[in-house]
PDB file of C-alpha atoms and ligand atoms in Angstrom:
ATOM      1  CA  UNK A 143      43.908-141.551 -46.227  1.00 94.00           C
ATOM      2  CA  UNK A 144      46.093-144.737 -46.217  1.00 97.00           C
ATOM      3  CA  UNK A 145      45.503-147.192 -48.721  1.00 95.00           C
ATOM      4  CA  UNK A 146      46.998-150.057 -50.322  1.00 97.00           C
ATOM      5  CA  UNK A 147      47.363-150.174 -53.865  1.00 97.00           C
ATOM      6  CA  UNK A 148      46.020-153.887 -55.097  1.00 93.00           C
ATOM      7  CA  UNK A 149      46.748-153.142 -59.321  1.00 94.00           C
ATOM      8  CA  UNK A 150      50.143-155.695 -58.510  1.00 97.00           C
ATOM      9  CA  UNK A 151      51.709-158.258 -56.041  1.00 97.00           C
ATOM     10  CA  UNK A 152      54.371-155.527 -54.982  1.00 98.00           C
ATOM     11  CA  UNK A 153      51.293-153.921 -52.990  1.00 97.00           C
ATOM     12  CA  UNK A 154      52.469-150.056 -52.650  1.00 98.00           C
ATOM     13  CA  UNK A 155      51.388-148.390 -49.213  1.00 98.00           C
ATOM     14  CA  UNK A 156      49.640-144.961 -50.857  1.00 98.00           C
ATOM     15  CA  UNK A 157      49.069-142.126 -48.719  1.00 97.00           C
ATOM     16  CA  UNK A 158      46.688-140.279 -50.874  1.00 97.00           C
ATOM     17  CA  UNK A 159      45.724-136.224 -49.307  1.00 96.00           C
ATOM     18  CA  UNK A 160      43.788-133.387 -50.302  1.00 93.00           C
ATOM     19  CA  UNK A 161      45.175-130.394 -51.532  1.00 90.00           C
ATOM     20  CA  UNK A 162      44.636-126.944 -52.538  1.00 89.00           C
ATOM     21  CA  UNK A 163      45.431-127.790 -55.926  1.00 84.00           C
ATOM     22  CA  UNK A 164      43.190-131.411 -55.658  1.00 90.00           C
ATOM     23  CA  UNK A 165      44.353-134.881 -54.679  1.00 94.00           C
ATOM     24  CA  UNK A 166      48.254-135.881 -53.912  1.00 95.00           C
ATOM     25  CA  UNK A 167      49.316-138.988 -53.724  1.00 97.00           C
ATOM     26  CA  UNK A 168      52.283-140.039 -52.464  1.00 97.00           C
ATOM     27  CA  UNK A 169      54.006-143.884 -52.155  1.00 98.00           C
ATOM     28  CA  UNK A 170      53.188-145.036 -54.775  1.00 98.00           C
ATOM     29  CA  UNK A 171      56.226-146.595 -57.666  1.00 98.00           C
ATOM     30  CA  UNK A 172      53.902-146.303 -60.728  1.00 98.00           C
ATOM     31  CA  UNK A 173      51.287-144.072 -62.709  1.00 97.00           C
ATOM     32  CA  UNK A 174      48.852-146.987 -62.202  1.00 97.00           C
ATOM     33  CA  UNK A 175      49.069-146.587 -58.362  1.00 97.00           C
ATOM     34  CA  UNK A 176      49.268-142.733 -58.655  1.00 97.00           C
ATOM     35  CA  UNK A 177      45.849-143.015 -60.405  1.00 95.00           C
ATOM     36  CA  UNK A 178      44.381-145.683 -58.640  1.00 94.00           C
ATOM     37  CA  UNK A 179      44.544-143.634 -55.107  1.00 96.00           C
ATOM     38  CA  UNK A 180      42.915-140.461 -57.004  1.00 94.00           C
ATOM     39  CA  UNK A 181      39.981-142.667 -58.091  1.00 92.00           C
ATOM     40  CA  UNK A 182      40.098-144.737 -54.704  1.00 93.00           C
ATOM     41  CA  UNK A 183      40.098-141.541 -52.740  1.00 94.00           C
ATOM     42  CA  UNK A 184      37.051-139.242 -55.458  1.00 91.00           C
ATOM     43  CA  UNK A 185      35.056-142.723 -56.802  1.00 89.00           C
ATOM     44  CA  UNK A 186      35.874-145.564 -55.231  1.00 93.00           C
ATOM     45  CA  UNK A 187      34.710-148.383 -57.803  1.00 94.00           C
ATOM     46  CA  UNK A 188      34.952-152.663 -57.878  1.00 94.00           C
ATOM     47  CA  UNK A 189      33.689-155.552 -59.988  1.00 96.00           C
ATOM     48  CA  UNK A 190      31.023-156.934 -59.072  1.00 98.00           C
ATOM     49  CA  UNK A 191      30.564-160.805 -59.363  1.00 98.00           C
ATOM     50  CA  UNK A 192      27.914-163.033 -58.070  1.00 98.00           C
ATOM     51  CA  UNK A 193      25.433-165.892 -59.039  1.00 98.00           C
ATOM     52  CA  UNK A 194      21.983-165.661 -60.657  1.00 98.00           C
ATOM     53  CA  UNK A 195      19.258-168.185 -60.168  1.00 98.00           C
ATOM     54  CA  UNK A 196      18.338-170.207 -63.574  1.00 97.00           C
ATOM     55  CA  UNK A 197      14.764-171.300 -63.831  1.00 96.00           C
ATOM     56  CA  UNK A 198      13.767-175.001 -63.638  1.00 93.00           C
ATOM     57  CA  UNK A 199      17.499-175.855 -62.797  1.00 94.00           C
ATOM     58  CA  UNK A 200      19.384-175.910 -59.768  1.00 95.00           C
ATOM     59  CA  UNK A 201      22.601-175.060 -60.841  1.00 96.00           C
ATOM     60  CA  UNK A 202      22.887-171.300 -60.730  1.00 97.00           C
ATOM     61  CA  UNK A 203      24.968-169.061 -63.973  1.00 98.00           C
ATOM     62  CA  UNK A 204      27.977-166.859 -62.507  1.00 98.00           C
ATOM     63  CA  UNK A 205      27.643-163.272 -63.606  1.00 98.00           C
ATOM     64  CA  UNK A 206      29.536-160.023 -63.137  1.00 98.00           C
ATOM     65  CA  UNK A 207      29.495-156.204 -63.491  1.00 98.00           C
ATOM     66  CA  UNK A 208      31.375-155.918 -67.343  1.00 98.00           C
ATOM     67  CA  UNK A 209      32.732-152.702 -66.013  1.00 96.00           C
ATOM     68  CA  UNK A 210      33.833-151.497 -62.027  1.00 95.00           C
ATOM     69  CA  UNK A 211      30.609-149.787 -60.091  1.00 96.00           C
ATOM     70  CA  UNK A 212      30.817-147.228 -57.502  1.00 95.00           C
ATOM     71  CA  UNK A 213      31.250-148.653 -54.311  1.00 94.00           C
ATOM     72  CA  UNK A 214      28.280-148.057 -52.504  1.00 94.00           C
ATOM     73  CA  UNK A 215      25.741-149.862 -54.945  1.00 97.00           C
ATOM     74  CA  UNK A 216      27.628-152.778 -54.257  1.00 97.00           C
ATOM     75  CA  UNK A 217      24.907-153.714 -51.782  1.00 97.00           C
ATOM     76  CA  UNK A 218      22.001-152.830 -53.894  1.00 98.00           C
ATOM     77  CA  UNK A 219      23.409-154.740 -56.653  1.00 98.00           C
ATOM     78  CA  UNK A 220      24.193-157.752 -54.908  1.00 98.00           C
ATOM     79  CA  UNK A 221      20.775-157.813 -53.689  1.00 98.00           C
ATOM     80  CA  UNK A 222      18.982-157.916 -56.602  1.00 98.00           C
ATOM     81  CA  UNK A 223      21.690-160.604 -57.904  1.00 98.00           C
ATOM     82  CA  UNK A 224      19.969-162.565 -55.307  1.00 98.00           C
ATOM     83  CA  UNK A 225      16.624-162.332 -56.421  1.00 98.00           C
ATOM     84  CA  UNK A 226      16.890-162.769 -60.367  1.00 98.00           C
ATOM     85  CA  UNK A 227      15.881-165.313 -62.009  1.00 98.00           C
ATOM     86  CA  UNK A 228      17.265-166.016 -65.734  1.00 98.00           C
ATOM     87  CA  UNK A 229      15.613-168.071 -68.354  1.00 97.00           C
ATOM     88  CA  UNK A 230      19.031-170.493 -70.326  1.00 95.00           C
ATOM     89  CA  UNK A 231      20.504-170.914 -73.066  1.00 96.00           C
ATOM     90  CA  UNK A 232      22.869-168.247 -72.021  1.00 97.00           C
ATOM     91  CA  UNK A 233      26.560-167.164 -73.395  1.00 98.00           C
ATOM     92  CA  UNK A 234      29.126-166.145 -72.176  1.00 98.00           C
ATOM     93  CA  UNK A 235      28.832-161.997 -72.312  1.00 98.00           C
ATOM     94  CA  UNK A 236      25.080-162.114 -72.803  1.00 98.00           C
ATOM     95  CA  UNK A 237      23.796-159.302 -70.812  1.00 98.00           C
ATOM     96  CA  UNK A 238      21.587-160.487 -68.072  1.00 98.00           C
ATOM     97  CA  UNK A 239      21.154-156.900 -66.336  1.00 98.00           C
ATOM     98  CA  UNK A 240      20.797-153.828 -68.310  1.00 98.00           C
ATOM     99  CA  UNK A 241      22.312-150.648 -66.707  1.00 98.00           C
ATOM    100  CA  UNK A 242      22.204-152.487 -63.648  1.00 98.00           C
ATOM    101  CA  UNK A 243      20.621-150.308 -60.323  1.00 98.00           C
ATOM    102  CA  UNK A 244      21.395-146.853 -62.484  1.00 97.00           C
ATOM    103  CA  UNK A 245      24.845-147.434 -62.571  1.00 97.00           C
ATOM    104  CA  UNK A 246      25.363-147.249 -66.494  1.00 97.00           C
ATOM    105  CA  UNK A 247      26.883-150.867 -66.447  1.00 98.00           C
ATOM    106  CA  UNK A 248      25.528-153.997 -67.276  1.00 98.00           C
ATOM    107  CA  UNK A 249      25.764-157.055 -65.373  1.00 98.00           C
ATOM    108  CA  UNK A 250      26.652-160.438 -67.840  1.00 98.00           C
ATOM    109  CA  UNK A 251      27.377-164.169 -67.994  1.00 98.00           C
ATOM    110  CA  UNK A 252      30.265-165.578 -66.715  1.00 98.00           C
ATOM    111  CA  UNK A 253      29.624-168.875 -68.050  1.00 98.00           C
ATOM    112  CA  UNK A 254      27.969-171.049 -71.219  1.00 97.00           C
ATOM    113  CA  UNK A 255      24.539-172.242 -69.843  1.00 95.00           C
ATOM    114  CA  UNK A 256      22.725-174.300 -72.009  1.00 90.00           C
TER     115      UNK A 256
HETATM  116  S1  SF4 B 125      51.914-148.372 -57.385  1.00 70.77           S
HETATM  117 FE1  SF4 B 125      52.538-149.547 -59.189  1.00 70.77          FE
HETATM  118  S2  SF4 B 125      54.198-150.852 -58.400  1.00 70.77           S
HETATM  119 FE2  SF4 B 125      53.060-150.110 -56.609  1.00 70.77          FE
HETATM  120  S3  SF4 B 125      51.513-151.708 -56.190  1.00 70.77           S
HETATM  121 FE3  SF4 B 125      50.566-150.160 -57.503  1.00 70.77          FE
HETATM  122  S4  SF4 B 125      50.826-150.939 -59.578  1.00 70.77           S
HETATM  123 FE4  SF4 B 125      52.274-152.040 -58.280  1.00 70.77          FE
END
């Protein structure tokens, strides 16, 4: 598997194998890009960000996963972004989603909405 490590501007072209002894990875010119193939290639995980609606306002509050989330809930998660509905005031770091779609995490404000 080829993959480019995005953890800094330098950009490190990882070539990341598996072996009898578990996952090589070769390329890259740091531990962070040595462990960021492992993960990339065993968990693959992002941020999620997005927008929640806020009732009785138009202006919607910016929210986002406080930790990385497998990839492939990104599409469930996003999905129910789209249909919540929050009541304000809200703070930043207030949790608006506990343990979001099973993934242990919790999705939060972004933003002061008052
Ligand atoms: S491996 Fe290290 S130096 Fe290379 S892009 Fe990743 S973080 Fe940057």
């Amino acid at each position: 598997m080829k993959l480019i490590c995005i953890n800094c501007p330098r950009g490190c072209e990882l070539s990341v194998t598996e072996t009898d002894g578990g996952i090589s990875v070769e390329g890259h010119a740091c531990p962070r890009g040595e462990t960021y193939g492992r993960d990339e290639y065993s968990v693959p995980v992002r941020m999620v960000t997005g927008l929640v609606k806020v009732a009785g306002a138009r202006r919607p509050l910016p929210v986002k996963t406080r930790q990385p989330v497998p990839k492939g809930k990104i599409y469930e998660i996003t999905n129910l972004l789209a249909n919540t509905t929050v009541l304000p005031p809200k703070s930043i770091g207030d949790v608006i989603i506990d343990n979001v779609c099973g993934t242990g995490v919790d999705i939060v404000a972004t933003a002061n909405y008052s």
